């Protein structure tokens, strides 16, 4: 791979990390990768800004709620000073904006590898049940709610999950707990929210990459071994389970999915049926497990974004384990000042610019 510049969002490596740092680690892991990586951050305090072994520079970009015009203007300004070859958005809330401006980015010479808007909306949490019904996939009973009273009138059995449309989910065991979760999620993400049946069993996640025609370039399933209080994976291990791969391929084919995705599946402990819980339209935070198991999906995405042919991965290493850890990153006050005042922090100047 020739020397190129890749921009990656989602470098908020906090207790509930974004996927950006995992994507960057995967790219750096490749022996073929030669080039520059810049981080696109929403907050000056995102830890990824200060990871010099991850990013050569980082730039602040506007929040998704500020709209397409401001986002495009920001990307153009960054591109003028630090030319980008490939841009990898990695957060749910920003993806629709990037999908809508991908043609304009292409005219600037910035390549992306993103799904169509229709497919993005079909796999959304509030549309997932309809998608599963059309494709004969088991899914937990899910209802869209706009008020606390809706939970009461649904008369569902506890425990159950209250979910935000983009992020966060709380398992609740009573109406009082549901009321608290409703208030927290409503304040953070607004309405509507989702109420989902709880499936008792083993949880599996699959990181995968679709080529846009219905074919699967790669898929690596893992079983969650340790969870945070938000039910996010803190540790996981790759497993040999053809049923998980089969369901993932079925989803990619039905959606003609282009780009990365994470499929969350629950295996019911009693019926042994597999239930589709979510389809997340981006790499998961744990995506570094994929190259560790033999499928460097972020690297494959970059090659495909640049128009190169990529062969599908046929296998992965079983029993490859990841364990997440917390680590302090050191920075100087002047680094924060650069981000807050100038909106950027450059560790290494792009070629052609003086250090």
CSV table of C-alpha atoms in Angstrom, one decimal:
chain,number,residue,atom,x,y,z
A,1,UNK,CA,0.0,0.0,0.0
A,2,UNK,CA,1.5,3.4,-1.0
A,3,UNK,CA,1.8,6.2,1.5
A,4,UNK,CA,-1.6,7.7,2.0
A,5,UNK,CA,-3.4,9.7,4.6
A,6,UNK,CA,-6.4,8.2,6.5
A,7,UNK,CA,-8.7,10.2,8.7
A,8,UNK,CA,-10.6,8.3,11.4
A,9,UNK,CA,-13.4,9.6,13.7
A,10,UNK,CA,-14.5,8.2,17.1
A,11,UNK,CA,-11.1,8.5,19.0
A,12,UNK,CA,-12.9,9.0,22.3
A,13,UNK,CA,-11.1,6.2,24.1
A,14,UNK,CA,-13.0,6.5,27.4
A,15,UNK,CA,-14.5,3.9,29.7
A,16,UNK,CA,-17.1,3.3,26.8
A,17,UNK,CA,-14.6,3.8,23.9
A,18,UNK,CA,-15.4,4.7,20.4
A,19,UNK,CA,-14.1,2.5,17.6
A,20,UNK,CA,-11.6,5.0,16.3
A,21,UNK,CA,-8.5,3.9,18.2
A,22,UNK,CA,-9.2,0.2,17.4
A,23,UNK,CA,-9.4,1.0,13.7
A,24,UNK,CA,-6.2,3.0,13.9
A,25,UNK,CA,-4.4,0.1,15.8
A,26,UNK,CA,-5.6,-2.3,13.1
A,27,UNK,CA,-4.1,-0.1,10.3
A,28,UNK,CA,-0.8,0.3,12.2
A,29,UNK,CA,-0.8,-3.5,12.7
A,30,UNK,CA,-0.5,-4.1,9.0
A,31,UNK,CA,2.9,-4.7,7.6
A,32,UNK,CA,1.8,-3.2,4.3
A,33,UNK,CA,0.5,0.1,5.7
A,34,UNK,CA,2.7,3.1,5.0
A,35,UNK,CA,1.2,6.4,5.6
A,36,UNK,CA,-0.3,9.0,7.8
A,37,UNK,CA,-3.3,8.8,10.1
A,38,UNK,CA,-5.2,11.8,11.5
A,39,UNK,CA,-7.9,11.7,14.1
A,40,UNK,CA,-11.2,13.6,13.8
A,41,UNK,CA,-12.4,14.4,17.3
A,42,UNK,CA,-15.5,16.1,18.8
A,43,UNK,CA,-13.9,17.0,22.0
A,44,UNK,CA,-10.5,18.5,22.9
A,45,UNK,CA,-10.2,16.0,25.8
A,46,UNK,CA,-10.7,12.9,23.7
A,47,UNK,CA,-7.7,10.7,24.7
A,48,UNK,CA,-7.0,9.7,21.1
A,49,UNK,CA,-5.9,13.3,20.4
A,50,UNK,CA,-2.8,12.7,22.5
A,51,UNK,CA,-1.8,9.2,21.4
A,52,UNK,CA,1.2,10.0,19.3
A,53,UNK,CA,1.8,6.4,18.3
A,54,UNK,CA,-1.8,6.3,16.9
A,55,UNK,CA,-2.3,9.7,15.2
A,56,UNK,CA,0.1,12.0,13.4
A,57,UNK,CA,-2.4,14.9,14.0
A,58,UNK,CA,-5.9,15.4,15.3
A,59,UNK,CA,-8.5,17.9,14.3
A,60,UNK,CA,-11.8,19.0,16.0
A,61,UNK,CA,-14.9,18.7,13.8
A,62,UNK,CA,-18.4,20.0,14.5
A,63,UNK,CA,-21.0,17.8,16.3
A,64,UNK,CA,-23.5,16.0,14.0
A,65,UNK,CA,-26.3,18.2,15.2
A,66,UNK,CA,-24.7,21.2,13.6
A,67,UNK,CA,-25.6,19.9,10.1
A,68,UNK,CA,-24.1,18.9,6.8
A,69,UNK,CA,-22.9,22.3,5.6
A,70,UNK,CA,-20.8,23.0,8.7
A,71,UNK,CA,-19.4,19.5,8.6
A,72,UNK,CA,-18.4,19.7,5.0
A,73,UNK,CA,-16.8,23.1,5.5
A,74,UNK,CA,-14.8,21.7,8.4
A,75,UNK,CA,-13.6,18.7,6.4
A,76,UNK,CA,-12.7,20.9,3.4
A,77,UNK,CA,-10.5,23.1,5.7
A,78,UNK,CA,-8.7,20.1,7.2
A,79,UNK,CA,-8.2,18.6,3.7
A,80,UNK,CA,-6.6,21.8,2.4
A,81,UNK,CA,-4.0,21.7,5.1
A,82,UNK,CA,-3.6,17.9,5.6
A,83,UNK,CA,-4.8,16.1,2.4
A,84,UNK,CA,-7.0,13.1,3.2
A,85,UNK,CA,-7.1,10.0,0.9
A,86,UNK,CA,-9.6,7.9,2.9
A,87,UNK,CA,-12.1,8.9,5.6
A,88,UNK,CA,-13.5,6.3,8.0
A,89,UNK,CA,-16.5,7.5,10.1
A,90,UNK,CA,-17.0,5.3,13.1
A,91,UNK,CA,-19.9,6.6,15.2
A,92,UNK,CA,-23.6,5.8,14.8
A,93,UNK,CA,-24.8,9.4,15.2
A,94,UNK,CA,-22.5,10.9,12.6
A,95,UNK,CA,-22.8,8.2,9.9
A,96,UNK,CA,-25.9,9.5,8.2
A,97,UNK,CA,-24.3,12.9,7.7
A,98,UNK,CA,-21.2,11.3,6.1
A,99,UNK,CA,-23.4,9.1,3.9
A,100,UNK,CA,-25.2,12.3,2.7
A,101,UNK,CA,-21.9,14.1,1.8
A,102,UNK,CA,-19.9,11.2,0.5
A,103,UNK,CA,-20.4,12.3,-3.2
A,104,UNK,CA,-19.0,15.8,-2.3
A,105,UNK,CA,-16.1,14.2,-0.4
A,106,UNK,CA,-15.4,12.1,-3.5
A,107,UNK,CA,-15.2,15.2,-5.7
A,108,UNK,CA,-12.5,16.5,-3.3
A,109,UNK,CA,-10.5,13.3,-3.7
A,110,UNK,CA,-11.6,11.9,-0.3
A,111,UNK,CA,-12.6,8.2,-0.6
A,112,UNK,CA,-15.1,6.6,1.7
A,113,UNK,CA,-16.7,3.1,1.9
A,114,UNK,CA,-20.2,3.7,3.3
A,115,UNK,CA,-23.6,2.0,3.0
A,116,UNK,CA,-26.6,3.4,1.1
A,117,UNK,CA,-28.9,5.6,3.1
A,118,UNK,CA,-31.8,3.2,2.6
A,119,UNK,CA,-29.9,0.2,4.1
A,120,UNK,CA,-28.6,2.4,6.9
A,121,UNK,CA,-32.2,3.2,7.9
A,122,UNK,CA,-33.6,-0.3,7.4
A,123,UNK,CA,-31.2,-1.7,10.0
A,124,UNK,CA,-31.9,1.0,12.6
A,125,UNK,CA,-33.1,-0.2,16.0
A,126,UNK,CA,-36.6,1.1,15.5
A,127,UNK,CA,-36.9,-0.7,12.1
A,128,UNK,CA,-35.0,-3.9,12.9
A,129,UNK,CA,-38.1,-6.0,13.8
A,130,UNK,CA,-39.6,-5.4,10.3
A,131,UNK,CA,-36.3,-6.3,8.6
A,132,UNK,CA,-36.1,-9.5,10.7
A,133,UNK,CA,-39.7,-10.5,9.9
A,134,UNK,CA,-39.0,-10.0,6.1
A,135,UNK,CA,-35.8,-12.2,6.3
A,136,UNK,CA,-37.0,-14.9,8.7
A,137,UNK,CA,-34.6,-13.9,11.5
A,138,UNK,CA,-35.5,-14.2,15.1
A,139,UNK,CA,-35.7,-10.9,17.0
A,140,UNK,CA,-36.7,-10.0,20.6
A,141,UNK,CA,-40.1,-8.3,20.9
A,142,UNK,CA,-39.4,-4.6,20.5
A,143,UNK,CA,-41.6,-1.5,20.9
A,144,UNK,CA,-41.0,2.2,20.2
A,145,UNK,CA,-42.1,4.5,23.0
A,146,UNK,CA,-42.7,8.2,23.4
A,147,UNK,CA,-43.8,8.4,27.0
A,148,UNK,CA,-43.4,6.7,30.3
A,149,UNK,CA,-47.0,5.6,30.2
A,150,UNK,CA,-46.2,3.5,27.1
A,151,UNK,CA,-44.0,1.2,29.1
A,152,UNK,CA,-46.9,0.6,31.6
A,153,UNK,CA,-49.5,-0.1,28.9
A,154,UNK,CA,-47.2,-2.6,27.0
A,155,UNK,CA,-47.5,-4.9,30.0
A,156,UNK,CA,-44.2,-6.7,29.2
A,157,UNK,CA,-42.5,-9.1,31.6
A,158,UNK,CA,-39.4,-7.9,33.5
A,159,UNK,CA,-36.5,-7.8,33.1
A,160,UNK,CA,-36.4,-5.9,29.9
A,161,UNK,CA,-34.2,-3.3,28.2
A,162,UNK,CA,-34.8,0.4,27.7
A,163,UNK,CA,-32.7,1.6,24.8
A,164,UNK,CA,-31.7,4.9,23.2
A,165,UNK,CA,-32.1,5.1,19.4
A,166,UNK,CA,-28.4,5.5,18.9
A,167,UNK,CA,-26.6,4.6,22.1
A,168,UNK,CA,-27.1,3.3,25.7
A,169,UNK,CA,-29.3,0.5,27.1
A,170,UNK,CA,-30.4,-0.2,30.6
A,171,UNK,CA,-31.7,-3.6,31.8
A,172,UNK,CA,-34.5,-2.9,34.3
A,173,UNK,CA,-36.3,-5.2,36.7
A,174,UNK,CA,-39.3,-3.1,37.6
A,175,UNK,CA,-41.5,-0.2,36.5
A,176,UNK,CA,-39.6,2.1,38.9
A,177,UNK,CA,-36.3,1.1,37.4
A,178,UNK,CA,-37.8,1.6,33.9
A,179,UNK,CA,-38.9,5.1,34.9
A,180,UNK,CA,-35.4,6.0,36.0
A,181,UNK,CA,-33.9,4.6,32.8
A,182,UNK,CA,-36.5,6.4,30.7
A,183,UNK,CA,-35.6,9.8,32.3
A,184,UNK,CA,-31.8,9.2,31.9
A,185,UNK,CA,-32.1,8.2,28.2
A,186,UNK,CA,-34.7,10.8,27.3
A,187,UNK,CA,-32.5,13.6,28.8
A,188,UNK,CA,-29.4,12.2,26.9
A,189,UNK,CA,-30.8,11.2,23.6
A,190,UNK,CA,-34.4,12.4,23.3
A,191,UNK,CA,-37.4,10.5,22.0
A,192,UNK,CA,-38.4,8.0,20.8
A,193,UNK,CA,-36.8,5.3,23.0
A,194,UNK,CA,-37.1,1.5,22.6
A,195,UNK,CA,-38.3,-1.2,24.9
A,196,UNK,CA,-36.9,-4.6,24.1
A,197,UNK,CA,-37.7,-8.1,25.5
A,198,UNK,CA,-34.8,-9.6,27.5
A,199,UNK,CA,-33.4,-12.9,26.1
A,200,UNK,CA,-31.6,-15.0,28.6
A,201,UNK,CA,-28.6,-16.7,27.2
A,202,UNK,CA,-25.1,-16.2,25.7
A,203,UNK,CA,-24.2,-13.0,23.9
A,204,UNK,CA,-22.1,-13.0,20.7
A,205,UNK,CA,-20.8,-10.1,18.6
A,206,UNK,CA,-19.6,-10.3,15.0
A,207,UNK,CA,-17.4,-7.7,13.3
A,208,UNK,CA,-17.8,-7.9,9.5
A,209,UNK,CA,-17.3,-6.1,6.2
A,210,UNK,CA,-19.6,-6.1,3.2
A,211,UNK,CA,-18.7,-5.2,-0.3
A,212,UNK,CA,-21.9,-3.4,-1.3
A,213,UNK,CA,-23.1,-6.2,-3.6
A,214,UNK,CA,-24.3,-8.6,-0.9
A,215,UNK,CA,-21.0,-10.4,-0.5
A,216,UNK,CA,-19.1,-10.7,2.8
A,217,UNK,CA,-15.4,-9.8,2.7
A,218,UNK,CA,-14.8,-11.0,6.2
A,219,UNK,CA,-16.5,-11.9,9.5
A,220,UNK,CA,-15.0,-12.6,13.0
A,221,UNK,CA,-17.4,-13.7,15.8
A,222,UNK,CA,-16.5,-13.5,19.5
A,223,UNK,CA,-18.2,-14.4,22.7
A,224,UNK,CA,-18.3,-11.8,25.4
A,225,UNK,CA,-16.5,-13.0,28.5
A,226,UNK,CA,-16.6,-9.9,30.7
A,227,UNK,CA,-18.9,-6.9,30.6
A,228,UNK,CA,-18.9,-3.3,31.9
A,229,UNK,CA,-21.9,-1.9,33.8
A,230,UNK,CA,-23.2,-0.7,30.5
A,231,UNK,CA,-23.0,-4.3,29.1
A,232,UNK,CA,-20.2,-3.4,26.8
A,233,UNK,CA,-17.5,-6.1,26.1
A,234,UNK,CA,-14.4,-5.7,28.4
A,235,UNK,CA,-13.1,-9.1,27.3
A,236,UNK,CA,-14.0,-11.5,24.5
A,237,UNK,CA,-12.8,-14.6,22.6
A,238,UNK,CA,-13.2,-15.7,19.0
A,239,UNK,CA,-15.4,-18.8,18.7
A,240,UNK,CA,-16.0,-21.5,16.1
A,241,UNK,CA,-19.8,-21.1,15.4
A,242,UNK,CA,-20.9,-21.4,11.7
A,243,UNK,CA,-24.4,-20.3,12.7
A,244,UNK,CA,-23.2,-16.8,13.6
A,245,UNK,CA,-21.3,-16.4,10.4
A,246,UNK,CA,-24.3,-17.7,8.4
A,247,UNK,CA,-26.6,-15.1,10.0
A,248,UNK,CA,-24.1,-12.3,9.4
A,249,UNK,CA,-23.8,-13.2,5.7
A,250,UNK,CA,-27.6,-13.4,5.5
A,251,UNK,CA,-27.9,-9.8,6.9
A,252,UNK,CA,-25.1,-8.5,4.6
A,253,UNK,CA,-26.8,-10.1,1.5
A,254,UNK,CA,-30.3,-8.8,2.4
A,255,UNK,CA,-29.0,-5.2,3.0
A,256,UNK,CA,-26.4,-5.3,0.2
A,257,UNK,CA,-24.3,-3.8,3.0
A,258,UNK,CA,-21.3,-1.7,2.0
A,259,UNK,CA,-18.7,-1.1,4.7
A,260,UNK,CA,-18.2,-2.4,8.3
A,261,UNK,CA,-20.8,-3.5,10.7
A,262,UNK,CA,-21.2,-5.2,14.1
A,263,UNK,CA,-23.9,-7.8,14.5
A,264,UNK,CA,-25.1,-8.5,18.1
A,265,UNK,CA,-26.7,-11.9,18.6
A,266,UNK,CA,-28.1,-13.6,21.7
A,267,UNK,CA,-28.4,-17.4,21.9
A,268,UNK,CA,-31.4,-18.3,23.9
A,269,UNK,CA,-30.4,-20.6,26.7
A,270,UNK,CA,-33.6,-22.6,26.6
A,271,UNK,CA,-34.6,-22.8,22.9
A,272,UNK,CA,-31.1,-22.5,21.5
A,273,UNK,CA,-32.5,-20.1,18.9
A,274,UNK,CA,-30.3,-17.2,17.8
A,275,UNK,CA,-31.9,-13.7,18.2
A,276,UNK,CA,-30.6,-10.7,16.4
A,277,UNK,CA,-30.3,-7.9,19.0
A,278,UNK,CA,-28.7,-5.0,16.9
A,279,UNK,CA,-26.9,-4.2,13.7
A,280,UNK,CA,-24.4,-1.5,14.4
A,281,UNK,CA,-23.4,0.3,11.1
A,282,UNK,CA,-19.7,0.6,11.9
A,283,UNK,CA,-16.7,-1.2,13.3
A,284,UNK,CA,-17.0,-2.0,17.0
A,285,UNK,CA,-14.5,-0.7,19.6
A,286,UNK,CA,-13.0,-4.2,19.9
A,287,UNK,CA,-12.3,-4.4,16.1
A,288,UNK,CA,-8.6,-4.9,16.8
A,289,UNK,CA,-9.4,-8.5,17.6
A,290,UNK,CA,-10.1,-9.1,13.9
A,291,UNK,CA,-6.5,-8.5,12.6
A,292,UNK,CA,-5.3,-10.3,15.7
A,293,UNK,CA,-7.3,-13.3,14.5
A,294,UNK,CA,-6.1,-13.0,10.9
A,295,UNK,CA,-8.7,-10.7,9.3
A,296,UNK,CA,-7.6,-7.1,9.1
A,297,UNK,CA,-10.9,-5.7,8.1
A,298,UNK,CA,-10.0,-2.0,8.5
A,299,UNK,CA,-7.1,-2.5,6.1
A,300,UNK,CA,-9.4,-4.3,3.7
A,301,UNK,CA,-11.9,-1.4,3.9
A,302,UNK,CA,-9.1,1.1,3.0
A,303,UNK,CA,-8.1,-0.9,0.0
A,304,UNK,CA,-11.7,-1.2,-1.2
A,305,UNK,CA,-12.3,2.5,-0.7
A,306,UNK,CA,-9.4,3.1,-3.0
A,307,UNK,CA,-10.9,0.9,-5.7
A,308,UNK,CA,-8.7,-2.1,-5.2
A,309,UNK,CA,-9.8,-5.7,-5.4
A,310,UNK,CA,-9.9,-7.5,-2.1
A,311,UNK,CA,-10.3,-11.3,-1.7
A,312,UNK,CA,-12.7,-12.5,0.9
A,313,UNK,CA,-11.2,-13.9,4.1
A,314,UNK,CA,-11.9,-17.6,4.4
A,315,UNK,CA,-10.8,-18.3,8.0
A,316,UNK,CA,-9.8,-16.8,11.3
A,317,UNK,CA,-8.0,-18.0,14.4
A,318,UNK,CA,-10.2,-19.6,17.0
A,319,UNK,CA,-9.5,-18.9,20.7
A,320,UNK,CA,-7.9,-15.4,20.2
A,321,UNK,CA,-8.7,-13.4,23.2
A,322,UNK,CA,-8.9,-9.6,23.9
A,323,UNK,CA,-8.9,-7.9,27.3
A,324,UNK,CA,-9.5,-4.2,27.5
A,325,UNK,CA,-7.5,-2.1,29.9
A,326,UNK,CA,-7.3,1.5,31.2
A,327,UNK,CA,-4.2,3.6,30.8
A,328,UNK,CA,-3.3,7.2,31.5
A,329,UNK,CA,-2.1,9.4,28.6
A,330,UNK,CA,0.3,12.2,29.3
A,331,UNK,CA,0.0,15.6,27.5
A,332,UNK,CA,1.0,19.2,28.0
A,333,UNK,CA,-1.2,22.2,28.7
A,334,UNK,CA,-0.1,23.6,25.3
A,335,UNK,CA,-1.6,20.6,23.6
A,336,UNK,CA,-5.0,21.4,25.0
A,337,UNK,CA,-4.5,25.0,24.1
A,338,UNK,CA,-3.8,24.1,20.5
A,339,UNK,CA,-7.0,22.1,20.3
A,340,UNK,CA,-9.2,24.6,22.0
A,341,UNK,CA,-7.8,27.7,20.2
A,342,UNK,CA,-6.8,26.3,16.8
A,343,UNK,CA,-8.9,23.2,16.6
A,344,UNK,CA,-5.9,21.0,15.9
A,345,UNK,CA,-3.0,19.2,17.4
A,346,UNK,CA,-0.2,18.3,15.0
A,347,UNK,CA,2.4,15.8,16.2
A,348,UNK,CA,3.9,15.3,12.8
A,349,UNK,CA,3.5,17.6,9.9
A,350,UNK,CA,2.3,16.2,6.5
A,351,UNK,CA,4.9,15.8,3.8
A,352,UNK,CA,5.8,19.0,2.1
A,353,UNK,CA,5.3,21.1,5.3
A,354,UNK,CA,8.0,22.2,7.5
A,355,UNK,CA,8.0,20.7,11.1
